[in-house]
């Protein structure tokens, strides 16, 4: 691995990122998703970069923001984050907010590649090879599938860990004079907001079953809302939840309140 003269991160820290990346989903939650697993993956590197406890805990807290990505490609973003944290420790003028902005901006594009290759393509190919052996009664069928998939998984994660840090370090070194970090951070913010907006449109659903009569014709409230602003109810609900969260309400309290309101709404016929 090519390292700059002032680099604090070596093979030991990158190996820690590699092995810990396999546990990135061990503390998965609906509000933070993989953030705590990702934070745990780079914890040793952060301690090496920030020997001072206060700065170390600040860095850990930065990486508790919501994070979600195809697990196989997660080491790339993790080691890239470490390269940026290393620059933040060296350069007091570095905008630490750019670290999470770039992480969020990369989640969508890299997950699109990772999901398509690992879940949609290679897993099917490896399973097909294993099944062809298993159909003939060969016990090697499941073993072949496991070995093929695991081997590629390990190789890909190893390369992701290495080149995420190398490319991140090289990019940061070359971008100091032309403010590329600021531009990339701005672009990543736009991309991240676009990804979140698309997630709201595709993953949040809410409709009402209320009906009433207009001129002797039965009409549903949902049809009227859809004509005015399709997706208004899911969008309004999302903004309401965000507003409650920013006011200090606990995530679990918001989730339980949604469950309760939906249950009551179904009982009385609103939903």
PDB file of C-alpha atoms in Angstrom:
ATOM      1  CA  UNK A   1       0.000   0.000   0.000  1.00  0.00           C
ATOM      2  CA  UNK A   2       1.301   3.442  -0.966  1.00  0.00           C
ATOM      3  CA  UNK A   3       1.294   5.712   2.058  1.00  0.00           C
ATOM      4  CA  UNK A   4       2.104   9.378   2.427  1.00  0.00           C
ATOM      5  CA  UNK A   5       4.940  10.271   4.775  1.00  0.00           C
ATOM      6  CA  UNK A   6       2.573  11.638   7.413  1.00  0.00           C
ATOM      7  CA  UNK A   7       0.089   8.769   7.251  1.00  0.00           C
ATOM      8  CA  UNK A   8      -0.936   7.275  10.581  1.00  0.00           C
ATOM      9  CA  UNK A   9      -2.935   4.416   9.081  1.00  0.00           C
ATOM     10  CA  UNK A  10      -1.124   1.212   8.233  1.00  0.00           C
ATOM     11  CA  UNK A  11      -1.880  -2.385   7.401  1.00  0.00           C
ATOM     12  CA  UNK A  12      -2.984  -3.167  10.955  1.00  0.00           C
ATOM     13  CA  UNK A  13      -5.744  -0.550  10.905  1.00  0.00           C
ATOM     14  CA  UNK A  14      -6.896  -1.501   7.404  1.00  0.00           C
ATOM     15  CA  UNK A  15      -7.043  -5.166   8.379  1.00  0.00           C
ATOM     16  CA  UNK A  16      -9.207  -4.154  11.327  1.00  0.00           C
ATOM     17  CA  UNK A  17     -11.578  -2.335   8.947  1.00  0.00           C
ATOM     18  CA  UNK A  18     -11.664  -5.406   6.690  1.00  0.00           C
ATOM     19  CA  UNK A  19     -12.511  -7.927   9.423  1.00  0.00           C
ATOM     20  CA  UNK A  20     -14.916  -5.679  11.308  1.00  0.00           C
ATOM     21  CA  UNK A  21     -16.801  -4.898   8.103  1.00  0.00           C
ATOM     22  CA  UNK A  22     -18.231  -8.427   8.286  1.00  0.00           C
ATOM     23  CA  UNK A  23     -20.133  -7.402  11.429  1.00  0.00           C
ATOM     24  CA  UNK A  24     -21.479  -4.136  10.002  1.00  0.00           C
ATOM     25  CA  UNK A  25     -25.082  -5.377  10.267  1.00  0.00           C
ATOM     26  CA  UNK A  26     -24.775  -6.807  13.778  1.00  0.00           C
ATOM     27  CA  UNK A  27     -26.341  -3.696  15.335  1.00  0.00           C
ATOM     28  CA  UNK A  28     -28.707  -2.779  12.481  1.00  0.00           C
ATOM     29  CA  UNK A  29     -31.639  -0.566  13.436  1.00  0.00           C
ATOM     30  CA  UNK A  30     -34.442   1.165  11.528  1.00  0.00           C
ATOM     31  CA  UNK A  31     -33.279   4.672  12.404  1.00  0.00           C
ATOM     32  CA  UNK A  32     -29.482   4.331  12.147  1.00  0.00           C
ATOM     33  CA  UNK A  33     -29.307   1.219   9.923  1.00  0.00           C
ATOM     34  CA  UNK A  34     -25.605   0.229   9.641  1.00  0.00           C
ATOM     35  CA  UNK A  35     -24.124   3.321  11.283  1.00  0.00           C
ATOM     36  CA  UNK A  36     -22.994   1.686  14.537  1.00  0.00           C
ATOM     37  CA  UNK A  37     -21.466  -1.260  12.690  1.00  0.00           C
ATOM     38  CA  UNK A  38     -19.667   1.157  10.379  1.00  0.00           C
ATOM     39  CA  UNK A  39     -18.475   3.197  13.350  1.00  0.00           C
ATOM     40  CA  UNK A  40     -17.177   0.035  15.038  1.00  0.00           C
ATOM     41  CA  UNK A  41     -15.350  -0.874  11.827  1.00  0.00           C
ATOM     42  CA  UNK A  42     -13.239   2.286  11.846  1.00  0.00           C
ATOM     43  CA  UNK A  43     -12.921   2.651  15.618  1.00  0.00           C
ATOM     44  CA  UNK A  44      -9.271   1.498  15.810  1.00  0.00           C
ATOM     45  CA  UNK A  45      -8.303   3.861  12.996  1.00  0.00           C
ATOM     46  CA  UNK A  46     -10.045   6.773  14.687  1.00  0.00           C
ATOM     47  CA  UNK A  47      -8.242   6.066  17.954  1.00  0.00           C
ATOM     48  CA  UNK A  48      -4.923   6.084  16.065  1.00  0.00           C
ATOM     49  CA  UNK A  49      -5.794   9.390  14.393  1.00  0.00           C
ATOM     50  CA  UNK A  50      -7.209  11.047  17.526  1.00  0.00           C
ATOM     51  CA  UNK A  51      -5.207  10.121  20.647  1.00  0.00           C
ATOM     52  CA  UNK A  52      -7.039  12.903  22.510  1.00  0.00           C
ATOM     53  CA  UNK A  53     -10.209  11.486  24.075  1.00  0.00           C
ATOM     54  CA  UNK A  54     -12.411  14.491  23.333  1.00  0.00           C
ATOM     55  CA  UNK A  55     -11.597  14.585  19.609  1.00  0.00           C
ATOM     56  CA  UNK A  56     -11.816  10.790  19.438  1.00  0.00           C
ATOM     57  CA  UNK A  57     -15.352  10.769  20.865  1.00  0.00           C
ATOM     58  CA  UNK A  58     -16.353  13.633  18.559  1.00  0.00           C
ATOM     59  CA  UNK A  59     -15.168  11.576  15.600  1.00  0.00           C
ATOM     60  CA  UNK A  60     -17.075   8.514  16.810  1.00  0.00           C
ATOM     61  CA  UNK A  61     -20.222  10.610  17.190  1.00  0.00           C
ATOM     62  CA  UNK A  62     -19.867  11.888  13.609  1.00  0.00           C
ATOM     63  CA  UNK A  63     -20.210   8.333  12.380  1.00  0.00           C
ATOM     64  CA  UNK A  64     -23.460   7.617  14.216  1.00  0.00           C
ATOM     65  CA  UNK A  65     -25.432   9.318  11.446  1.00  0.00           C
ATOM     66  CA  UNK A  66     -27.691   7.020   9.414  1.00  0.00           C
ATOM     67  CA  UNK A  67     -25.656   4.858   7.043  1.00  0.00           C
ATOM     68  CA  UNK A  68     -26.744   2.050   4.745  1.00  0.00           C
ATOM     69  CA  UNK A  69     -24.933   0.347   1.871  1.00  0.00           C
ATOM     70  CA  UNK A  70     -24.421  -3.044   0.247  1.00  0.00           C
ATOM     71  CA  UNK A  71     -22.315  -4.788   2.946  1.00  0.00           C
ATOM     72  CA  UNK A  72     -19.834  -6.192   0.415  1.00  0.00           C
ATOM     73  CA  UNK A  73     -18.737  -2.712  -0.644  1.00  0.00           C
ATOM     74  CA  UNK A  74     -18.857  -1.055   2.775  1.00  0.00           C
ATOM     75  CA  UNK A  75     -15.063  -1.153   3.417  1.00  0.00           C
ATOM     76  CA  UNK A  76     -14.518   1.266   0.520  1.00  0.00           C
ATOM     77  CA  UNK A  77     -16.563   3.997   2.213  1.00  0.00           C
ATOM     78  CA  UNK A  78     -15.187   3.101   5.635  1.00  0.00           C
ATOM     79  CA  UNK A  79     -11.538   3.420   4.607  1.00  0.00           C
ATOM     80  CA  UNK A  80     -12.331   6.541   2.550  1.00  0.00           C
ATOM     81  CA  UNK A  81     -13.874   8.049   5.694  1.00  0.00           C
ATOM     82  CA  UNK A  82     -10.710   7.226   7.608  1.00  0.00           C
ATOM     83  CA  UNK A  83      -8.593   9.035   4.981  1.00  0.00           C
ATOM     84  CA  UNK A  84     -10.810  12.105   5.389  1.00  0.00           C
ATOM     85  CA  UNK A  85     -10.653  11.890   9.195  1.00  0.00           C
ATOM     86  CA  UNK A  86      -6.876  11.762   8.940  1.00  0.00           C
ATOM     87  CA  UNK A  87      -6.892  14.953   6.878  1.00  0.00           C
ATOM     88  CA  UNK A  88      -9.291  16.566   9.367  1.00  0.00           C
ATOM     89  CA  UNK A  89      -6.851  15.813  12.182  1.00  0.00           C
ATOM     90  CA  UNK A  90      -3.965  17.372  10.226  1.00  0.00           C
ATOM     91  CA  UNK A  91      -5.828  20.385   8.860  1.00  0.00           C
ATOM     92  CA  UNK A  92      -7.825  22.525  11.353  1.00  0.00           C
ATOM     93  CA  UNK A  93      -9.578  24.257   8.427  1.00  0.00           C
ATOM     94  CA  UNK A  94     -10.964  20.970   7.077  1.00  0.00           C
ATOM     95  CA  UNK A  95     -14.783  20.844   7.067  1.00  0.00           C
ATOM     96  CA  UNK A  96     -15.606  17.692   9.046  1.00  0.00           C
ATOM     97  CA  UNK A  97     -19.212  17.981   7.869  1.00  0.00           C
ATOM     98  CA  UNK A  98     -17.986  16.962   4.418  1.00  0.00           C
ATOM     99  CA  UNK A  99     -17.218  13.455   5.712  1.00  0.00           C
ATOM    100  CA  UNK A 100     -20.842  12.469   6.291  1.00  0.00           C
ATOM    101  CA  UNK A 101     -22.006  14.361   3.198  1.00  0.00           C
ATOM    102  CA  UNK A 102     -19.710  12.294   0.988  1.00  0.00           C
ATOM    103  CA  UNK A 103     -20.689   9.078   2.794  1.00  0.00           C
ATOM    104  CA  UNK A 104     -24.373   9.779   2.172  1.00  0.00           C
ATOM    105  CA  UNK A 105     -23.677  10.750  -1.431  1.00  0.00           C
ATOM    106  CA  UNK A 106     -21.853   7.475  -2.089  1.00  0.00           C
ATOM    107  CA  UNK A 107     -24.429   5.197  -0.422  1.00  0.00           C
ATOM    108  CA  UNK A 108     -26.890   5.211  -3.315  1.00  0.00           C
ATOM    109  CA  UNK A 109     -24.549   4.849  -6.324  1.00  0.00           C
ATOM    110  CA  UNK A 110     -22.318   2.232  -4.690  1.00  0.00           C
ATOM    111  CA  UNK A 111     -25.305   0.261  -3.401  1.00  0.00           C
ATOM    112  CA  UNK A 112     -26.754   0.271  -6.911  1.00  0.00           C
ATOM    113  CA  UNK A 113     -23.549  -1.330  -8.186  1.00  0.00           C
ATOM    114  CA  UNK A 114     -23.147  -3.659  -5.198  1.00  0.00           C
ATOM    115  CA  UNK A 115     -26.761  -4.868  -5.144  1.00  0.00           C
ATOM    116  CA  UNK A 116     -26.786  -5.487  -8.899  1.00  0.00           C
ATOM    117  CA  UNK A 117     -23.537  -7.458  -8.874  1.00  0.00           C
ATOM    118  CA  UNK A 118     -23.689  -9.398  -5.596  1.00  0.00           C
ATOM    119  CA  UNK A 119     -27.423  -9.922  -4.991  1.00  0.00           C
ATOM    120  CA  UNK A 120     -28.731  -9.804  -8.545  1.00  0.00           C
ATOM    121  CA  UNK A 121     -25.942 -11.363 -10.611  1.00  0.00           C
ATOM    122  CA  UNK A 122     -23.092 -13.190  -8.921  1.00  0.00           C
ATOM    123  CA  UNK A 123     -25.189 -14.840  -6.211  1.00  0.00           C
ATOM    124  CA  UNK A 124     -27.488 -16.241  -8.897  1.00  0.00           C
ATOM    125  CA  UNK A 125     -24.530 -17.498 -10.950  1.00  0.00           C
ATOM    126  CA  UNK A 126     -22.841 -19.118  -7.930  1.00  0.00           C
ATOM    127  CA  UNK A 127     -26.126 -20.674  -6.827  1.00  0.00           C
ATOM    128  CA  UNK A 128     -26.753 -21.979 -10.337  1.00  0.00           C
ATOM    129  CA  UNK A 129     -23.367 -23.712 -10.399  1.00  0.00           C
ATOM    130  CA  UNK A 130     -23.949 -25.200  -6.962  1.00  0.00           C
ATOM    131  CA  UNK A 131     -27.470 -26.340  -7.843  1.00  0.00           C
ATOM    132  CA  UNK A 132     -26.232 -28.062 -11.019  1.00  0.00           C
ATOM    133  CA  UNK A 133     -24.009 -30.263  -8.840  1.00  0.00           C
ATOM    134  CA  UNK A 134     -26.638 -30.742  -6.108  1.00  0.00           C
ATOM    135  CA  UNK A 135     -29.266 -31.909  -8.626  1.00  0.00           C
ATOM    136  CA  UNK A 136     -27.134 -34.919  -9.452  1.00  0.00           C
ATOM    137  CA  UNK A 137     -26.823 -35.777  -5.755  1.00  0.00           C
ATOM    138  CA  UNK A 138     -23.301 -34.400  -5.428  1.00  0.00           C
ATOM    139  CA  UNK A 139     -22.673 -33.154  -1.884  1.00  0.00           C
ATOM    140  CA  UNK A 140     -20.206 -30.633  -3.274  1.00  0.00           C
ATOM    141  CA  UNK A 141     -23.091 -28.515  -4.616  1.00  0.00           C
ATOM    142  CA  UNK A 142     -23.674 -26.301  -1.552  1.00  0.00           C
ATOM    143  CA  UNK A 143     -19.947 -26.252  -0.794  1.00  0.00           C
ATOM    144  CA  UNK A 144     -19.128 -24.977  -4.288  1.00  0.00           C
ATOM    145  CA  UNK A 145     -21.726 -22.253  -3.933  1.00  0.00           C
ATOM    146  CA  UNK A 146     -20.333 -21.243  -0.537  1.00  0.00           C
ATOM    147  CA  UNK A 147     -16.697 -21.267  -1.693  1.00  0.00           C
ATOM    148  CA  UNK A 148     -17.367 -19.331  -4.896  1.00  0.00           C
ATOM    149  CA  UNK A 149     -19.462 -16.657  -3.252  1.00  0.00           C
ATOM    150  CA  UNK A 150     -17.246 -16.300  -0.175  1.00  0.00           C
ATOM    151  CA  UNK A 151     -14.025 -16.123  -2.176  1.00  0.00           C
ATOM    152  CA  UNK A 152     -15.263 -13.283  -4.365  1.00  0.00           C
ATOM    153  CA  UNK A 153     -16.759 -11.602  -1.291  1.00  0.00           C
ATOM    154  CA  UNK A 154     -13.413 -11.681   0.545  1.00  0.00           C
ATOM    155  CA  UNK A 155     -11.409 -10.506  -2.464  1.00  0.00           C
ATOM    156  CA  UNK A 156     -13.790  -7.647  -3.168  1.00  0.00           C
ATOM    157  CA  UNK A 157     -13.819  -6.491   0.439  1.00  0.00           C
ATOM    158  CA  UNK A 158     -10.037  -6.639   0.619  1.00  0.00           C
ATOM    159  CA  UNK A 159      -9.635  -4.524  -2.510  1.00  0.00           C
ATOM    160  CA  UNK A 160     -12.343  -2.115  -1.323  1.00  0.00           C
ATOM    161  CA  UNK A 161     -10.537  -1.593   1.974  1.00  0.00           C
ATOM    162  CA  UNK A 162      -7.196  -0.952   0.320  1.00  0.00           C
ATOM    163  CA  UNK A 163      -8.271   1.294  -2.515  1.00  0.00           C
ATOM    164  CA  UNK A 164     -10.839   3.244  -0.519  1.00  0.00           C
ATOM    165  CA  UNK A 165      -8.007   4.521   1.669  1.00  0.00           C
ATOM    166  CA  UNK A 166      -5.423   4.913  -1.113  1.00  0.00           C
ATOM    167  CA  UNK A 167      -7.775   6.752  -3.459  1.00  0.00           C
ATOM    168  CA  UNK A 168      -9.148   8.850  -0.614  1.00  0.00           C
ATOM    169  CA  UNK A 169      -5.672   9.901   0.511  1.00  0.00           C
ATOM    170  CA  UNK A 170      -4.541  10.649  -3.037  1.00  0.00           C
ATOM    171  CA  UNK A 171      -7.678  12.652  -3.803  1.00  0.00           C
ATOM    172  CA  UNK A 172      -7.390  14.722  -0.637  1.00  0.00           C
ATOM    173  CA  UNK A 173      -3.720  15.479  -1.310  1.00  0.00           C
ATOM    174  CA  UNK A 174      -4.498  16.660  -4.842  1.00  0.00           C
ATOM    175  CA  UNK A 175      -7.607  18.663  -3.928  1.00  0.00           C
ATOM    176  CA  UNK A 176      -6.143  20.992  -1.320  1.00  0.00           C
ATOM    177  CA  UNK A 177      -5.308  23.756  -3.799  1.00  0.00           C
ATOM    178  CA  UNK A 178      -8.442  23.724  -5.964  1.00  0.00           C
ATOM    179  CA  UNK A 179     -11.081  23.223  -3.219  1.00  0.00           C
ATOM    180  CA  UNK A 180     -12.381  19.997  -4.755  1.00  0.00           C
ATOM    181  CA  UNK A 181     -13.481  18.740  -1.343  1.00  0.00           C
ATOM    182  CA  UNK A 182     -15.898  21.664  -1.000  1.00  0.00           C
ATOM    183  CA  UNK A 183     -17.283  21.059  -4.490  1.00  0.00           C
ATOM    184  CA  UNK A 184     -17.596  17.327  -3.942  1.00  0.00           C
ATOM    185  CA  UNK A 185     -19.231  17.900  -0.562  1.00  0.00           C
ATOM    186  CA  UNK A 186     -21.790  20.216  -2.168  1.00  0.00           C
ATOM    187  CA  UNK A 187     -22.483  17.726  -4.958  1.00  0.00           C
ATOM    188  CA  UNK A 188     -22.734  14.867  -2.468  1.00  0.00           C
ATOM    189  CA  UNK A 189     -25.292  16.842  -0.455  1.00  0.00           C
ATOM    190  CA  UNK A 190     -27.465  17.278  -3.540  1.00  0.00           C
ATOM    191  CA  UNK A 191     -27.098  13.615  -4.466  1.00  0.00           C
ATOM    192  CA  UNK A 192     -27.848  12.521  -0.906  1.00  0.00           C
ATOM    193  CA  UNK A 193     -31.013  14.619  -0.773  1.00  0.00           C
ATOM    194  CA  UNK A 194     -32.091  13.185  -4.132  1.00  0.00           C
ATOM    195  CA  UNK A 195     -31.577   9.641  -2.846  1.00  0.00           C
ATOM    196  CA  UNK A 196     -33.544  10.383   0.326  1.00  0.00           C
ATOM    197  CA  UNK A 197     -36.321  11.979  -1.727  1.00  0.00           C
ATOM    198  CA  UNK A 198     -36.513   8.897  -3.930  1.00  0.00           C
ATOM    199  CA  UNK A 199     -36.633   6.668  -0.846  1.00  0.00           C
ATOM    200  CA  UNK A 200     -39.571   8.668   0.533  1.00  0.00           C
ATOM    201  CA  UNK A 201     -41.453   8.346  -2.763  1.00  0.00           C
ATOM    202  CA  UNK A 202     -40.874   4.595  -3.073  1.00  0.00           C
ATOM    203  CA  UNK A 203     -40.775   3.342   0.525  1.00  0.00           C
ATOM    204  CA  UNK A 204     -43.252   5.495   2.467  1.00  0.00           C
ATOM    205  CA  UNK A 205     -46.902   4.654   1.806  1.00  0.00           C
ATOM    206  CA  UNK A 206     -50.031   6.076   3.409  1.00  0.00           C
ATOM    207  CA  UNK A 207     -53.578   6.308   2.103  1.00  0.00           C
ATOM    208  CA  UNK A 208     -57.015   7.002   3.530  1.00  0.00           C
ATOM    209  CA  UNK A 209     -60.184   5.003   2.926  1.00  0.00           C
ATOM    210  CA  UNK A 210     -62.574   7.809   3.899  1.00  0.00           C
ATOM    211  CA  UNK A 211     -65.483   8.219   1.485  1.00  0.00           C
ATOM    212  CA  UNK A 212     -68.274  10.783   1.150  1.00  0.00           C
ATOM    213  CA  UNK A 213     -70.942  11.745  -1.336  1.00  0.00           C
ATOM    214  CA  UNK A 214     -70.821  14.707  -3.710  1.00  0.00           C
ATOM    215  CA  UNK A 215     -73.949  15.234  -5.788  1.00  0.00           C
ATOM    216  CA  UNK A 216     -75.136  11.712  -5.089  1.00  0.00           C
ATOM    217  CA  UNK A 217     -71.807  10.211  -6.199  1.00  0.00           C
ATOM    218  CA  UNK A 218     -69.596   8.422  -3.707  1.00  0.00           C
ATOM    219  CA  UNK A 219     -66.085   9.824  -3.747  1.00  0.00           C
ATOM    220  CA  UNK A 220     -62.959   8.809  -1.845  1.00  0.00           C
ATOM    221  CA  UNK A 221     -60.857  11.436  -0.140  1.00  0.00           C
ATOM    222  CA  UNK A 222     -57.736   9.678  -1.427  1.00  0.00           C
ATOM    223  CA  UNK A 223     -58.715  10.235  -5.081  1.00  0.00           C
ATOM    224  CA  UNK A 224     -59.154  13.956  -4.457  1.00  0.00           C
ATOM    225  CA  UNK A 225     -55.786  14.199  -2.693  1.00  0.00           C
ATOM    226  CA  UNK A 226     -54.094  12.313  -5.549  1.00  0.00           C
ATOM    227  CA  UNK A 227     -55.522  14.731  -8.089  1.00  0.00           C
ATOM    228  CA  UNK A 228     -54.242  17.736  -6.148  1.00  0.00           C
ATOM    229  CA  UNK A 229     -50.847  16.379  -5.047  1.00  0.00           C
ATOM    230  CA  UNK A 230     -49.973  12.682  -5.580  1.00  0.00           C
ATOM    231  CA  UNK A 231     -48.121  11.316  -2.581  1.00  0.00           C
ATOM    232  CA  UNK A 232     -49.135  14.222  -0.340  1.00  0.00           C
ATOM    233  CA  UNK A 233     -49.993  12.042   2.661  1.00  0.00           C
ATOM    234  CA  UNK A 234     -46.679  10.104   2.722  1.00  0.00           C
ATOM    235  CA  UNK A 235     -44.721  13.326   2.190  1.00  0.00           C
ATOM    236  CA  UNK A 236     -46.625  15.161   4.919  1.00  0.00           C
ATOM    237  CA  UNK A 237     -46.126  12.252   7.307  1.00  0.00           C
ATOM    238  CA  UNK A 238     -42.394  12.235   6.570  1.00  0.00           C
ATOM    239  CA  UNK A 239     -42.083  15.966   7.254  1.00  0.00           C
ATOM    240  CA  UNK A 240     -44.073  15.533  10.466  1.00  0.00           C
ATOM    241  CA  UNK A 241     -41.710  12.790  11.673  1.00  0.00           C
ATOM    242  CA  UNK A 242     -38.659  14.886  10.766  1.00  0.00           C
ATOM    243  CA  UNK A 243     -40.132  17.854  12.621  1.00  0.00           C
ATOM    244  CA  UNK A 244     -40.747  15.751  15.729  1.00  0.00           C
ATOM    245  CA  UNK A 245     -37.226  14.319  15.545  1.00  0.00           C
ATOM    246  CA  UNK A 246     -35.623  17.767  15.282  1.00  0.00           C
ATOM    247  CA  UNK A 247     -37.623  18.867  18.325  1.00  0.00           C
ATOM    248  CA  UNK A 248     -35.983  16.139  20.394  1.00  0.00           C
ATOM    249  CA  UNK A 249     -38.532  13.333  20.281  1.00  0.00           C
ATOM    250  CA  UNK A 250     -36.989   9.853  20.452  1.00  0.00           C
ATOM    251  CA  UNK A 251     -37.055   7.783  17.284  1.00  0.00           C
ATOM    252  CA  UNK A 252     -38.635   4.804  19.034  1.00  0.00           C
ATOM    253  CA  UNK A 253     -41.390   7.079  20.412  1.00  0.00           C
ATOM    254  CA  UNK A 254     -42.175   8.309  16.885  1.00  0.00           C
ATOM    255  CA  UNK A 255     -42.268   4.741  15.528  1.00  0.00           C
ATOM    256  CA  UNK A 256     -44.554   3.504  18.317  1.00  0.00           C
ATOM    257  CA  UNK A 257     -46.833   6.513  17.826  1.00  0.00           C
ATOM    258  CA  UNK A 258     -47.124   5.691  14.112  1.00  0.00           C
ATOM    259  CA  UNK A 259     -48.067   2.085  14.944  1.00  0.00           C
ATOM    260  CA  UNK A 260     -50.682   3.264  17.432  1.00  0.00           C
ATOM    261  CA  UNK A 261     -52.200   5.867  15.099  1.00  0.00           C
ATOM    262  CA  UNK A 262     -52.333   3.387  12.208  1.00  0.00           C
ATOM    263  CA  UNK A 263     -54.022   0.804  14.419  1.00  0.00           C
ATOM    264  CA  UNK A 264     -56.617   3.322  15.617  1.00  0.00           C
ATOM    265  CA  UNK A 265     -57.080   4.604  12.079  1.00  0.00           C
ATOM    266  CA  UNK A 266     -57.869   1.118  10.783  1.00  0.00           C
ATOM    267  CA  UNK A 267     -60.281   0.464  13.659  1.00  0.00           C
ATOM    268  CA  UNK A 268     -62.305   3.615  13.032  1.00  0.00           C
ATOM    269  CA  UNK A 269     -62.053   3.336   9.244  1.00  0.00           C
ATOM    270  CA  UNK A 270     -59.761   6.276   8.471  1.00  0.00           C
ATOM    271  CA  UNK A 271     -57.033   4.121   6.889  1.00  0.00           C
TER     272      UNK A 271
END
